[in-house]
Amino acid sequence: MSHANNNAVPGGPSWYSDAAEYWKNVEATVDGMLGGFSNLDDQDAADSIRFVQPLIDQGIIAKGSACDCGAGIGRVTKSFLSHLFSPIDLVEQDHHFINTAKTDPALNSGLVSRFIHCGLQSFNPEEHNISYTGIVWCQWVLGHLTDDDLVAFFNRMVAVCPVIGVKENVASGQYGEAEIDHQDSSMTRAEGAWRRIFKRAGLKVVKEQWQSGWPKGLYRVKSSKEAGVDDDDKTSRA
């Protein structure tokens, strides 16, 4: 992740097309999805399960249908979501990732309901009469959305699902509210930036948890569960 030109504003005319071009050249494997860190797949999934399972046990999240946003080849669905939710929709903008997922027997045994070829900046489940009873899960993908598009995305998702799960890298804030990577058209937001995004989208943070066992030298990773703010409950609880 480059720290250069952090004052650049994402969302230029080629922001999304540049990202699509970058991912088009990434291999459709677990190693490709994790940037060469396929050895972290099990640890990542185990921590996600530890984050969500108590919420299911407490009745906060229903063990129902789910949506894997920015699903790639279905790595997160296979290693994590499939243990807790079914059926699952996969939403992915890269055609060779989604086509790879479609040929995976583990995903085609009734686990995945829909393979949706669409970028999150455009994905609107209400247009297709789709709703989810469990969770909308977003992992290592929201950095590709501009702030305005991310707020709009959250608004569309909370309209069709009571719970949104976010698992993303978190910047230290040393280089500003977001560190821009112009190679893949993404940004790594600092905690303050995430808080402001959630507030703009009318979401409250219900639970947060840092990823454990992560190698030094990589961004810290945080999971958080968000829900819509009711009219009579404008306070945020963490």
Short mmCIF file of C-alpha atoms in Angstrom, two decimals, residues 23 28-49 68-83 88 90 92 97-98 100-101 104 106-107 111-112 115 137-141 167 211 214 221:
data_model
loop_
_atom_site.label_atom_id
_atom_site.label_comp_id
_atom_site.label_asym_id
_atom_site.label_seq_id
_atom_site.Cartn_x
_atom_site.Cartn_y
_atom_site.Cartn_z
CA TRP A 23 -8.45 -7.45 -10.50
CA ALA A 28 -8.68 -16.74 -9.39
CA THR A 29 -7.27 -18.68 -6.42
CA VAL A 30 -7.29 -18.30 -2.65
CA ASP A 31 -3.73 -16.98 -2.89
CA GLY A 32 -4.89 -14.41 -5.42
CA MET A 33 -7.80 -13.34 -3.24
CA LEU A 34 -5.47 -12.87 -0.27
CA GLY A 35 -2.63 -11.14 -2.08
CA GLY A 36 -0.21 -14.02 -1.64
CA PHE A 37 -1.21 -14.74 1.97
CA SER A 38 -3.29 -17.89 1.47
CA ASN A 39 -1.78 -19.22 4.70
CA LEU A 40 -4.01 -16.73 6.56
CA ASP A 41 -7.26 -18.19 5.20
CA ASP A 42 -7.95 -20.49 8.18
CA GLN A 43 -7.11 -17.85 10.79
CA ASP A 44 -9.27 -15.30 9.04
CA ALA A 45 -12.27 -17.66 8.91
CA ALA A 46 -11.86 -18.85 12.50
CA ASP A 47 -11.86 -15.29 13.83
CA SER A 48 -14.92 -14.39 11.75
CA ILE A 49 -16.81 -17.37 13.16
CA ASP A 68 -21.27 -12.27 0.43
CA CYS A 69 -20.38 -8.87 -1.04
CA GLY A 70 -17.24 -8.67 -3.14
CA ALA A 71 -17.16 -12.45 -2.96
CA GLY A 72 -14.34 -13.12 -5.41
CA ILE A 73 -14.21 -16.89 -5.95
CA GLY A 74 -16.33 -17.59 -2.87
CA ARG A 75 -13.46 -17.99 -0.41
CA VAL A 76 -15.28 -16.31 2.50
CA THR A 77 -18.49 -18.18 1.78
CA LYS A 78 -16.72 -21.54 1.83
CA SER A 79 -14.46 -20.98 4.83
CA PHE A 80 -16.77 -18.90 7.04
CA LEU A 81 -20.33 -18.06 6.00
CA SER A 82 -21.28 -21.61 5.00
CA HIS A 83 -20.80 -22.74 8.62
CA ILE A 88 -25.95 -17.42 0.34
CA LEU A 90 -22.38 -14.19 -4.06
CA GLU A 92 -18.78 -10.05 -7.47
CA PHE A 97 -13.84 -14.73 -10.30
CA ILE A 98 -17.59 -15.30 -10.43
CA THR A 100 -14.64 -19.74 -11.11
CA ALA A 101 -17.09 -19.74 -8.21
CA ASP A 104 -16.83 -24.94 -7.57
CA ALA A 106 -18.76 -26.89 -2.84
CA LEU A 107 -20.68 -23.79 -3.85
CA LEU A 111 -25.32 -23.54 -0.70
CA VAL A 112 -25.27 -20.60 -3.12
CA PHE A 115 -24.18 -15.74 -8.46
CA TRP A 137 -21.11 -9.59 4.87
CA CYS A 138 -18.52 -7.24 3.34
CA GLN A 139 -14.85 -8.16 3.62
CA TRP A 140 -11.80 -6.49 2.09
CA VAL A 141 -13.86 -4.82 -0.60
CA LYS A 167 -14.34 -6.76 8.00
CA GLN A 211 -8.48 -9.83 14.08
CA TRP A 214 -2.20 -11.32 12.28
CA VAL A 221 -8.07 -5.85 10.59
#
